Amino acid sequence: MTGTQPATAGPRGDSVRSDLHVAFTPGDEALVIELHSRVAPYYGEAIDTQVRNVLATLGVGTGRVAIHDGGALPFVIAARLETAVRRAGLGGESRALPEAHPRPAPSTRDRLRRSRLYLPGSQPKIMVSAGLHGPDAVILDLEDSVHPAEKDAARTLVRNALQTLDFGAAERMVRINQLPLGLEDLDEIVPVAPDLILIPKVEDPSQVRAVDERITAIQERLGETRALWLMPILESALGFEHAFAVAQASPRVAALTLGLEDYTADLGVRKTPEGSESLYARTRTVNAAKAAGVQAIDSVYGDVDDTEGLLAWGRRSRDLGFEGMGCVHPRQIPVVHEAYAPGKEELTRAARIVAAFEAAKAEGRGVVSLGSKMIDPPVVERAVKLMGRARAMGLSVEEA
Amino acid sequence: MSAKTTWEVNAAGRKVPAEVNGAAQVPYRGVRAHEPSGRKAAPPVRSNRDYPADGDKRVPNLAAALKRCGLRDGMVISTHHHLRNGDRVALDALQTAATLGAKDLVWFPSASFPCHAPVIDLMESGAVHHIEGSMNGPLGDYCSTGKMRGLGVLRSHGGRWQAIQDGEVHVDIAVIAAPSADSFGNADGSHGPSACGSLGFALADSLYADRVIVVTDNLVPFPCLPWQIQGNNVDCVVEVDSIGDPEKIVSGTTRITRSPDRLRIAEHVARFVRDAGILREGFSFQAGAGGIALAFVDFLAPMMREAGVTASFVRGGSTRYLVKMLQEGLTRCILDGQTFDLDGIRSIASDPRHVPTSPFTSYNYHGKGNFASMIDVVVLGATEVDVNFNANVNTHSDGRLLHGIGGWQNCLFSGCTVLAVPSYRDRIPVIVDEVTTLTGPGELVDVVATERGLAINPRRKDLLEAVRGSDLPIRPIEEIKAEVEALCGGPPARPRLTEVPVAVIKWVDGTVIDTVWRVKG
């Protein structure tokens, strides 16, 4: 067999759980499967059958497969096996997709995006129940959380996760790699219908357009019309200077966000918990986003144990005009939701303004007033928007 | 097991032997069906005549003590497990007995730990015949693969008291490791370099054994205060350099799980306790030192603060989380069965509201009530639960012995029993059609809480009614099972077991609820 070589995929070791190691040696002899599994008494036969099916789908009928399994779910087994086969130089254009979970309804441009839960693309275990924790979005990450040598493996694993896992009501986001590698990610990811793509380290609108064009080409080839939004991430001094152009670069852009680790490094300043060094970048992001009519989404708060700090950060972020932020652990989700929820007084006031507006409309008056104060139209508009968002958050606006 | 063993099918539908290690057995008859008769067992009458008038019962070493206690072949030697995986005394006692030439001993620990694995060598050499007590790790594998000569007998903490009290197990020599003791034999667990808190598991042994040896590494002048073991029951006292490794006796600090799924389970359970109206002034609960149970306590405390309620008592395994509640005034007292961390030790040694208890007060079913059944809610674990809420805590799903019963069976009698379990572990679903081993009947299990939702036993219409309208994910157990099986790639294959018994599981009343079978291979 020419152009092929032995290859491996997946983590190896006795402490591996919910994942597996695959060693594949191409050859001309009849297929040999050597299986060591923690769950062999219960799923040994199922694994053997699955391995044969996956290899058949990939056009592999010979060679030797050695598996050390720490109780991986079937979508993980399929992904690791496919990665090993591709690394060995086989598999061609075939894909060994797991059973499809019914696709949720397409996401909308202005949906609630308070929290997005980061899921490293190399760690299958935490993907499985991510949706249970109730984030507004999950973000399967192919970029910083994945070792450069494992990009292909993560891409396949994330693809299988999107195809088969139930993420509940969460919007399904993927952070691709920096271009040009990110464009290859799209080839694998777009066919399994994610809802939104995060583009890292955007400095120029042309990068957003390149992603848009690639997505459009793939979708046209598949005859797919499902909405697929973009969220560019600004992470450099230059990026923030181009914020407005980036936000406007494609009609797919639904939100603009930022990354502060690279930015503070770029500036040569220390990243502080309180964040004054990034205030300009953050307010610039908000302004550019609003000017382009898209959402402004904040970065993450890294200290998982500091709930108070997270709440304070989230509240300041909301006051600046952001509509959500990233979460690095599920326990941050309820705190973030609390931080971005309007306060009771704010809601009560908004409800009064809307009521006054409705009353004025009913009476045919052009001027809306609350008590002795006249209310300007933008104030009414903001109150209506706030009430709408509060309803989407499940807050009881009627009582307010 | 002799070829002529007869078998019976008990009230739970499980096949159990009519005889275990030569003693006739009563098959399980139902949760509250078995009616005991007769009188309690008692140790022989002793006389001051035979003990030193000055109360000094010290002997030079364990060998001298065992000889003085009349060590003979076939004796039942008991130890307690308050020193957990740091214990040095149980193994020392058995090895010393072996050196003295004893054969066919029965080791009757209140639980065994991985540090006791060398007992395998004593079973191989013939010094120890078999173990009656929890077995896991290497001991569990030794028993599960049919290498042990006698049948293992697994009992709950309460069941162990019941077996001693009812005369089902006669302890010949009890060896009690004591973190503090005086030369008369008064002993305490909450002070000394090897402090472990409560000594409750050793109490029955001290009361009912023919002979009692106290082993300590912290001999204090008479009187040892407070005393949890009374010297009047003790035959001799042995002073040693060390009874255990303090780092393995208690954890420096117990930690809450960081697993998002387990935190979610714990939070659900806490919210359930609140929403079902169990959390109210004067309520009581029990939660152990497992990751989910600790997190449950941490979620419950702020809910109690918010509701402005105080618990009348909580039951340990005590940890710093319970101690914090006591100090804050969220509970009136801690009734402590075993003490898991340094904060627990400090608290039990200094706070009169933190009380050591024994399996007699807490768990024994053959008494005039016990604390476990007075508890409003208890949070427990399990390895498997079936769709009828029957649960297994003893064996892996492949049939190998994994855990002892601990207080688990006894706690099932609480007002509300919650099994807090992940919906699957390493691809193996926790909710199954039929449990591999039956440790507790489903009629006593009220809620199964997983990260995918809470299943309430349909028998508990009151609980279903109480949480109606709550935003908790309350779901039928079959639905959770189906969802997990879809994720795991179908239901798991059934374990392949032999027809050869290796151990039996006792119910709290001494009847046999199930048999553990030898695993293949």
mmCIF file of N, CA and C in Angstrom, chain B residues 159-249:
data_model
loop_
_atom_site.group_PDB
_atom_site.id
_atom_site.type_symbol
_atom_site.label_atom_id
_atom_site.label_comp_id
_atom_site.label_asym_id
_atom_site.label_seq_id
_atom_site.Cartn_x
_atom_site.Cartn_y
_atom_site.Cartn_z
ATOM 1 N N GLY B 159 -26.614 -3.583 60.681
ATOM 2 C CA GLY B 159 -26.722 -5.037 60.598
ATOM 3 C C GLY B 159 -25.602 -5.741 61.340
ATOM 4 N N ARG B 160 -24.437 -5.092 61.390
ATOM 5 C CA ARG B 160 -23.315 -5.680 62.128
ATOM 6 C C ARG B 160 -23.635 -5.669 63.618
ATOM 7 N N TRP B 161 -24.202 -4.547 64.101
ATOM 8 C CA TRP B 161 -24.606 -4.492 65.502
ATOM 9 C C TRP B 161 -25.665 -5.552 65.771
ATOM 10 N N GLN B 162 -26.645 -5.607 64.860
ATOM 11 C CA GLN B 162 -27.734 -6.569 65.011
ATOM 12 C C GLN B 162 -27.188 -8.000 65.077
ATOM 13 N N ALA B 163 -26.221 -8.315 64.204
ATOM 14 C CA ALA B 163 -25.690 -9.684 64.162
ATOM 15 C C ALA B 163 -24.960 -10.028 65.454
ATOM 16 N N ILE B 164 -24.225 -9.058 65.988
ATOM 17 C CA ILE B 164 -23.518 -9.302 67.252
ATOM 18 C C ILE B 164 -24.527 -9.428 68.386
ATOM 19 N N GLN B 165 -25.430 -8.480 68.439
ATOM 20 C CA GLN B 165 -26.421 -8.422 69.508
ATOM 21 C C GLN B 165 -27.326 -9.659 69.516
ATOM 22 N N ASP B 166 -27.716 -10.104 68.321
ATOM 23 C CA ASP B 166 -28.630 -11.240 68.226
ATOM 24 C C ASP B 166 -27.908 -12.583 68.325
ATOM 25 N N GLY B 167 -26.573 -12.526 68.440
ATOM 26 C CA GLY B 167 -25.819 -13.770 68.596
ATOM 27 C C GLY B 167 -25.533 -14.486 67.292
ATOM 28 N N GLU B 168 -25.777 -13.817 66.155
ATOM 29 C CA GLU B 168 -25.462 -14.456 64.875
ATOM 30 C C GLU B 168 -23.955 -14.508 64.651
ATOM 31 N N VAL B 169 -23.268 -13.513 65.150
ATOM 32 C CA VAL B 169 -21.804 -13.527 65.112
ATOM 33 C C VAL B 169 -21.310 -13.407 66.549
ATOM 34 N N HIS B 170 -20.510 -14.372 66.948
ATOM 35 C CA HIS B 170 -19.932 -14.299 68.278
ATOM 36 C C HIS B 170 -18.472 -13.887 68.143
ATOM 37 N N VAL B 171 -18.134 -12.726 68.704
ATOM 38 C CA VAL B 171 -16.750 -12.252 68.610
ATOM 39 C C VAL B 171 -15.956 -12.847 69.769
ATOM 40 N N ASP B 172 -14.881 -13.561 69.411
ATOM 41 C CA ASP B 172 -14.048 -14.137 70.466
ATOM 42 C C ASP B 172 -13.112 -13.086 71.040
ATOM 43 N N ILE B 173 -12.403 -12.393 70.153
ATOM 44 C CA ILE B 173 -11.479 -11.356 70.620
ATOM 45 C C ILE B 173 -11.696 -10.086 69.796
ATOM 46 N N ALA B 174 -12.004 -8.983 70.479
ATOM 47 C CA ALA B 174 -12.099 -7.698 69.800
ATOM 48 C C ALA B 174 -10.803 -6.951 70.009
ATOM 49 N N VAL B 175 -10.214 -6.455 68.910
ATOM 50 C CA VAL B 175 -8.994 -5.649 69.001
ATOM 51 C C VAL B 175 -9.379 -4.227 68.615
ATOM 52 N N ILE B 176 -9.302 -3.313 69.582
ATOM 53 C CA ILE B 176 -9.803 -1.960 69.358
ATOM 54 C C ILE B 176 -8.650 -0.966 69.325
ATOM 55 N N ALA B 177 -8.405 -0.405 68.143
ATOM 56 C CA ALA B 177 -7.398 0.639 68.009
ATOM 57 C C ALA B 177 -7.969 1.912 68.629
ATOM 58 N N ALA B 178 -7.189 2.530 69.548
ATOM 59 C CA ALA B 178 -7.705 3.697 70.266
ATOM 60 C C ALA B 178 -6.711 4.855 70.174
ATOM 61 N N PRO B 179 -7.138 5.980 69.613
ATOM 62 C CA PRO B 179 -6.255 7.158 69.541
ATOM 63 C C PRO B 179 -5.850 7.680 70.916
ATOM 64 N N SER B 180 -6.652 7.406 71.953
ATOM 65 C CA SER B 180 -6.258 7.711 73.331
ATOM 66 C C SER B 180 -6.828 6.623 74.228
ATOM 67 N N ALA B 181 -6.071 6.222 75.254
ATOM 68 C CA ALA B 181 -6.596 5.240 76.210
ATOM 69 C C ALA B 181 -5.794 5.350 77.499
ATOM 70 N N ASP B 182 -6.398 4.923 78.609
ATOM 71 C CA ASP B 182 -5.635 4.825 79.850
ATOM 72 C C ASP B 182 -5.346 3.356 80.126
ATOM 73 N N SER B 183 -4.598 3.086 81.178
ATOM 74 C CA SER B 183 -4.154 1.713 81.425
ATOM 75 C C SER B 183 -5.305 0.816 81.890
ATOM 76 N N PHE B 184 -6.440 1.395 82.245
ATOM 77 C CA PHE B 184 -7.630 0.623 82.640
ATOM 78 C C PHE B 184 -8.411 0.156 81.403
ATOM 79 N N GLY B 185 -8.166 0.850 80.265
ATOM 80 C CA GLY B 185 -8.869 0.463 79.037
ATOM 81 C C GLY B 185 -9.926 1.454 78.589
ATOM 82 N N ASN B 186 -10.155 2.525 79.377
ATOM 83 C CA ASN B 186 -11.033 3.573 78.865
ATOM 84 C C ASN B 186 -10.404 4.128 77.597
ATOM 85 N N ALA B 187 -11.208 4.360 76.562
ATOM 86 C CA ALA B 187 -10.622 4.778 75.290
ATOM 87 C C ALA B 187 -11.477 5.832 74.594
ATOM 88 N N ASP B 188 -10.768 6.685 73.841
ATOM 89 C CA ASP B 188 -11.426 7.810 73.164
ATOM 90 C C ASP B 188 -10.811 7.979 71.787
ATOM 91 N N GLY B 189 -11.600 8.478 70.844
ATOM 92 C CA GLY B 189 -11.103 8.626 69.474
ATOM 93 C C GLY B 189 -10.782 10.040 69.061
ATOM 94 N N SER B 190 -11.151 11.014 69.885
ATOM 95 C CA SER B 190 -11.071 12.382 69.372
ATOM 96 C C SER B 190 -9.795 13.123 69.767
ATOM 97 N N HIS B 191 -8.915 12.476 70.535
ATOM 98 C CA HIS B 191 -7.648 13.121 70.893
ATOM 99 C C HIS B 191 -6.477 12.213 70.531
ATOM 100 N N GLY B 192 -5.295 12.817 70.471
ATOM 101 C CA GLY B 192 -4.097 12.022 70.211
ATOM 102 C C GLY B 192 -3.615 12.185 68.786
ATOM 103 N N PRO B 193 -2.364 11.758 68.536
ATOM 104 C CA PRO B 193 -1.759 11.949 67.202
ATOM 105 C C PRO B 193 -2.513 11.212 66.096
ATOM 106 N N SER B 194 -3.229 10.141 66.448
ATOM 107 C CA SER B 194 -3.964 9.397 65.421
ATOM 108 C C SER B 194 -5.475 9.588 65.586
ATOM 109 N N ALA B 195 -5.863 10.781 66.035
ATOM 110 C CA ALA B 195 -7.284 11.021 66.321
ATOM 111 C C ALA B 195 -8.158 10.734 65.111
ATOM 112 N N CYS B 196 -9.304 10.087 65.367
ATOM 113 C CA CYS B 196 -10.227 9.759 64.280
ATOM 114 C C CYS B 196 -11.646 10.207 64.604
ATOM 115 N N GLY B 197 -11.842 10.861 65.745
ATOM 116 C CA GLY B 197 -13.191 11.307 66.099
ATOM 117 C C GLY B 197 -13.959 10.219 66.838
ATOM 118 N N SER B 198 -15.111 9.873 66.284
ATOM 119 C CA SER B 198 -15.956 8.852 66.911
ATOM 120 C C SER B 198 -15.275 7.480 66.910
ATOM 121 N N LEU B 199 -15.588 6.666 67.934
ATOM 122 C CA LEU B 199 -15.156 5.260 67.966
ATOM 123 C C LEU B 199 -16.366 4.329 67.947
ATOM 124 N N GLY B 200 -17.485 4.847 67.446
ATOM 125 C CA GLY B 200 -18.763 4.138 67.554
ATOM 126 C C GLY B 200 -18.775 2.729 66.998
ATOM 127 N N PHE B 201 -18.016 2.470 65.924
ATOM 128 C CA PHE B 201 -18.068 1.137 65.319
ATOM 129 C C PHE B 201 -17.479 0.068 66.238
ATOM 130 N N ALA B 202 -16.687 0.480 67.231
ATOM 131 C CA ALA B 202 -16.052 -0.509 68.112
ATOM 132 C C ALA B 202 -16.903 -0.807 69.347
ATOM 133 N N LEU B 203 -17.992 -0.067 69.502
ATOM 134 C CA LEU B 203 -18.744 -0.178 70.761
ATOM 135 C C LEU B 203 -19.356 -1.572 70.957
ATOM 136 N N ALA B 204 -20.012 -2.095 69.923
ATOM 137 C CA ALA B 204 -20.642 -3.411 70.052
ATOM 138 C C ALA B 204 -19.598 -4.459 70.411
ATOM 139 N N ASP B 205 -18.447 -4.388 69.752
ATOM 140 C CA ASP B 205 -17.380 -5.351 70.012
ATOM 141 C C ASP B 205 -16.963 -5.291 71.471
ATOM 142 N N SER B 206 -16.865 -4.069 72.021
ATOM 143 C CA SER B 206 -16.438 -3.922 73.413
ATOM 144 C C SER B 206 -17.473 -4.484 74.378
ATOM 145 N N LEU B 207 -18.743 -4.431 73.978
ATOM 146 C CA LEU B 207 -19.816 -4.882 74.874
ATOM 147 C C LEU B 207 -20.056 -6.384 74.804
ATOM 148 N N TYR B 208 -19.873 -6.980 73.595
ATOM 149 C CA TYR B 208 -20.329 -8.353 73.386
ATOM 150 C C TYR B 208 -19.209 -9.380 73.230
ATOM 151 N N ALA B 209 -17.964 -8.922 72.966
ATOM 152 C CA ALA B 209 -16.895 -9.903 72.721
ATOM 153 C C ALA B 209 -16.514 -10.621 74.013
ATOM 154 N N ASP B 210 -16.029 -11.853 73.862
ATOM 155 C CA ASP B 210 -15.532 -12.594 75.028
ATOM 156 C C ASP B 210 -14.356 -11.852 75.664
ATOM 157 N N ARG B 211 -13.462 -11.386 74.794
ATOM 158 C CA ARG B 211 -12.252 -10.704 75.267
ATOM 159 C C ARG B 211 -12.041 -9.435 74.449
ATOM 160 N N VAL B 212 -11.525 -8.389 75.122
ATOM 161 C CA VAL B 212 -11.342 -7.101 74.450
ATOM 162 C C VAL B 212 -9.932 -6.577 74.699
ATOM 163 N N ILE B 213 -9.238 -6.276 73.602
ATOM 164 C CA ILE B 213 -7.891 -5.706 73.695
ATOM 165 C C ILE B 213 -7.945 -4.270 73.169
ATOM 166 N N VAL B 214 -7.455 -3.316 73.948
ATOM 167 C CA VAL B 214 -7.342 -1.944 73.466
ATOM 168 C C VAL B 214 -5.889 -1.692 73.090
ATOM 169 N N VAL B 215 -5.681 -1.168 71.873
ATOM 170 C CA VAL B 215 -4.331 -0.869 71.389
ATOM 171 C C VAL B 215 -4.248 0.637 71.175
ATOM 172 N N THR B 216 -3.270 1.264 71.802
ATOM 173 C CA THR B 216 -3.187 2.723 71.674
ATOM 174 C C THR B 216 -1.757 3.189 71.445
ATOM 175 N N ASP B 217 -1.634 4.354 70.798
ATOM 176 C CA ASP B 217 -0.315 4.996 70.680
ATOM 177 C C ASP B 217 -0.306 6.296 71.492
ATOM 178 N N ASN B 218 -1.324 6.450 72.326
ATOM 179 C CA ASN B 218 -1.397 7.666 73.145
ATOM 180 C C ASN B 218 -1.966 7.286 74.513
ATOM 181 N N LEU B 219 -1.092 6.685 75.332
ATOM 182 C CA LEU B 219 -1.516 6.257 76.659
ATOM 183 C C LEU B 219 -1.560 7.478 77.568
ATOM 184 N N VAL B 220 -2.741 7.740 78.137
ATOM 185 C CA VAL B 220 -2.894 8.916 79.002
ATOM 186 C C VAL B 220 -3.139 8.449 80.435
ATOM 187 N N PRO B 221 -2.820 9.298 81.424
ATOM 188 C CA PRO B 221 -3.089 8.904 82.821
ATOM 189 C C PRO B 221 -4.588 8.701 83.030
ATOM 190 N N PHE B 222 -4.950 7.716 83.890
ATOM 191 C CA PHE B 222 -6.352 7.481 84.232
ATOM 192 C C PHE B 222 -6.929 8.748 84.853
ATOM 193 N N PRO B 223 -8.104 9.202 84.548
ATOM 194 C CA PRO B 223 -9.026 8.611 83.566
ATOM 195 C C PRO B 223 -8.883 9.270 82.192
ATOM 196 N N CYS B 224 -9.014 8.474 81.145
ATOM 197 C CA CYS B 224 -9.040 8.997 79.785
ATOM 198 C C CYS B 224 -10.397 9.674 79.582
ATOM 199 N N LEU B 225 -10.342 10.987 79.350
ATOM 200 C CA LEU B 225 -11.580 11.754 79.211
ATOM 201 C C LEU B 225 -11.686 12.391 77.834
ATOM 202 N N PRO B 226 -12.835 12.368 77.216
ATOM 203 C CA PRO B 226 -13.975 11.536 77.597
ATOM 204 C C PRO B 226 -13.681 10.080 77.224
ATOM 205 N N TRP B 227 -14.448 9.126 77.737
ATOM 206 C CA TRP B 227 -14.252 7.754 77.255
ATOM 207 C C TRP B 227 -15.451 7.358 76.401
ATOM 208 N N GLN B 228 -15.120 6.860 75.213
ATOM 209 C CA GLN B 228 -16.174 6.318 74.339
ATOM 210 C C GLN B 228 -16.278 4.802 74.535
ATOM 211 N N ILE B 229 -15.153 4.172 74.897
ATOM 212 C CA ILE B 229 -15.124 2.746 75.234
ATOM 213 C C ILE B 229 -14.854 2.670 76.726
ATOM 214 N N GLN B 230 -15.655 1.870 77.444
ATOM 215 C CA GLN B 230 -15.493 1.764 78.896
ATOM 216 C C GLN B 230 -14.471 0.697 79.241
ATOM 217 N N GLY B 231 -13.503 1.084 80.079
ATOM 218 C CA GLY B 231 -12.460 0.143 80.479
ATOM 219 C C GLY B 231 -13.004 -1.085 81.191
ATOM 220 N N ASN B 232 -14.167 -0.979 81.775
ATOM 221 C CA ASN B 232 -14.757 -2.114 82.487
ATOM 222 C C ASN B 232 -15.049 -3.300 81.565
ATOM 223 N N ASN B 233 -15.076 -3.032 80.246
ATOM 224 C CA ASN B 233 -15.281 -4.107 79.269
ATOM 225 C C ASN B 233 -13.977 -4.629 78.697
ATOM 226 N N VAL B 234 -12.850 -4.042 79.120
ATOM 227 C CA VAL B 234 -11.578 -4.307 78.450
ATOM 228 C C VAL B 234 -10.713 -5.265 79.270
ATOM 229 N N ASP B 235 -10.125 -6.249 78.563
ATOM 230 C CA ASP B 235 -9.265 -7.219 79.235
ATOM 231 C C ASP B 235 -7.835 -6.732 79.372
ATOM 232 N N CYS B 236 -7.261 -6.223 78.286
ATOM 233 C CA CYS B 236 -5.894 -5.744 78.374
ATOM 234 C C CYS B 236 -5.628 -4.581 77.429
ATOM 235 N N VAL B 237 -4.573 -3.852 77.761
ATOM 236 C CA VAL B 237 -4.211 -2.644 77.024
ATOM 237 C C VAL B 237 -2.788 -2.806 76.490
ATOM 238 N N VAL B 238 -2.621 -2.513 75.194
ATOM 239 C CA VAL B 238 -1.300 -2.625 74.572
ATOM 240 C C VAL B 238 -0.884 -1.249 74.080
ATOM 241 N N GLU B 239 0.331 -0.849 74.453
ATOM 242 C CA GLU B 239 0.848 0.423 73.958
ATOM 243 C C GLU B 239 1.767 0.144 72.769
ATOM 244 N N VAL B 240 1.539 0.851 71.663
ATOM 245 C CA VAL B 240 2.377 0.691 70.464
ATOM 246 C C VAL B 240 2.872 2.067 70.027
ATOM 247 N N ASP B 241 3.850 2.071 69.105
ATOM 248 C CA ASP B 241 4.400 3.347 68.624
ATOM 249 C C ASP B 241 3.366 4.121 67.825
ATOM 250 N N SER B 242 2.636 3.390 66.987
ATOM 251 C CA SER B 242 1.701 4.080 66.097
ATOM 252 C C SER B 242 0.550 3.148 65.745
ATOM 253 N N ILE B 243 -0.666 3.629 65.878
ATOM 254 C CA ILE B 243 -1.806 2.805 65.460
ATOM 255 C C ILE B 243 -2.192 3.077 64.014
ATOM 256 N N GLY B 244 -1.662 4.164 63.437
ATOM 257 C CA GLY B 244 -2.044 4.435 62.046
ATOM 258 C C GLY B 244 -1.350 5.648 61.486
ATOM 259 N N ASP B 245 -1.567 5.835 60.187
ATOM 260 C CA ASP B 245 -0.976 6.961 59.471
ATOM 261 C C ASP B 245 -1.996 8.100 59.455
ATOM 262 N N PRO B 246 -1.732 9.172 60.256
ATOM 263 C CA PRO B 246 -2.735 10.241 60.397
ATOM 264 C C PRO B 246 -3.216 10.796 59.058
ATOM 265 N N GLU B 247 -2.311 10.849 58.074
ATOM 266 C CA GLU B 247 -2.705 11.432 56.784
ATOM 267 C C GLU B 247 -3.731 10.592 56.054
ATOM 268 N N LYS B 248 -3.744 9.293 56.388
ATOM 269 C CA LYS B 248 -4.719 8.432 55.714
ATOM 270 C C LYS B 248 -5.933 8.166 56.603
ATOM 271 N N ILE B 249 -5.857 8.577 57.866
ATOM 272 C CA ILE B 249 -6.998 8.398 58.770
ATOM 273 C C ILE B 249 -8.055 9.451 58.464
#
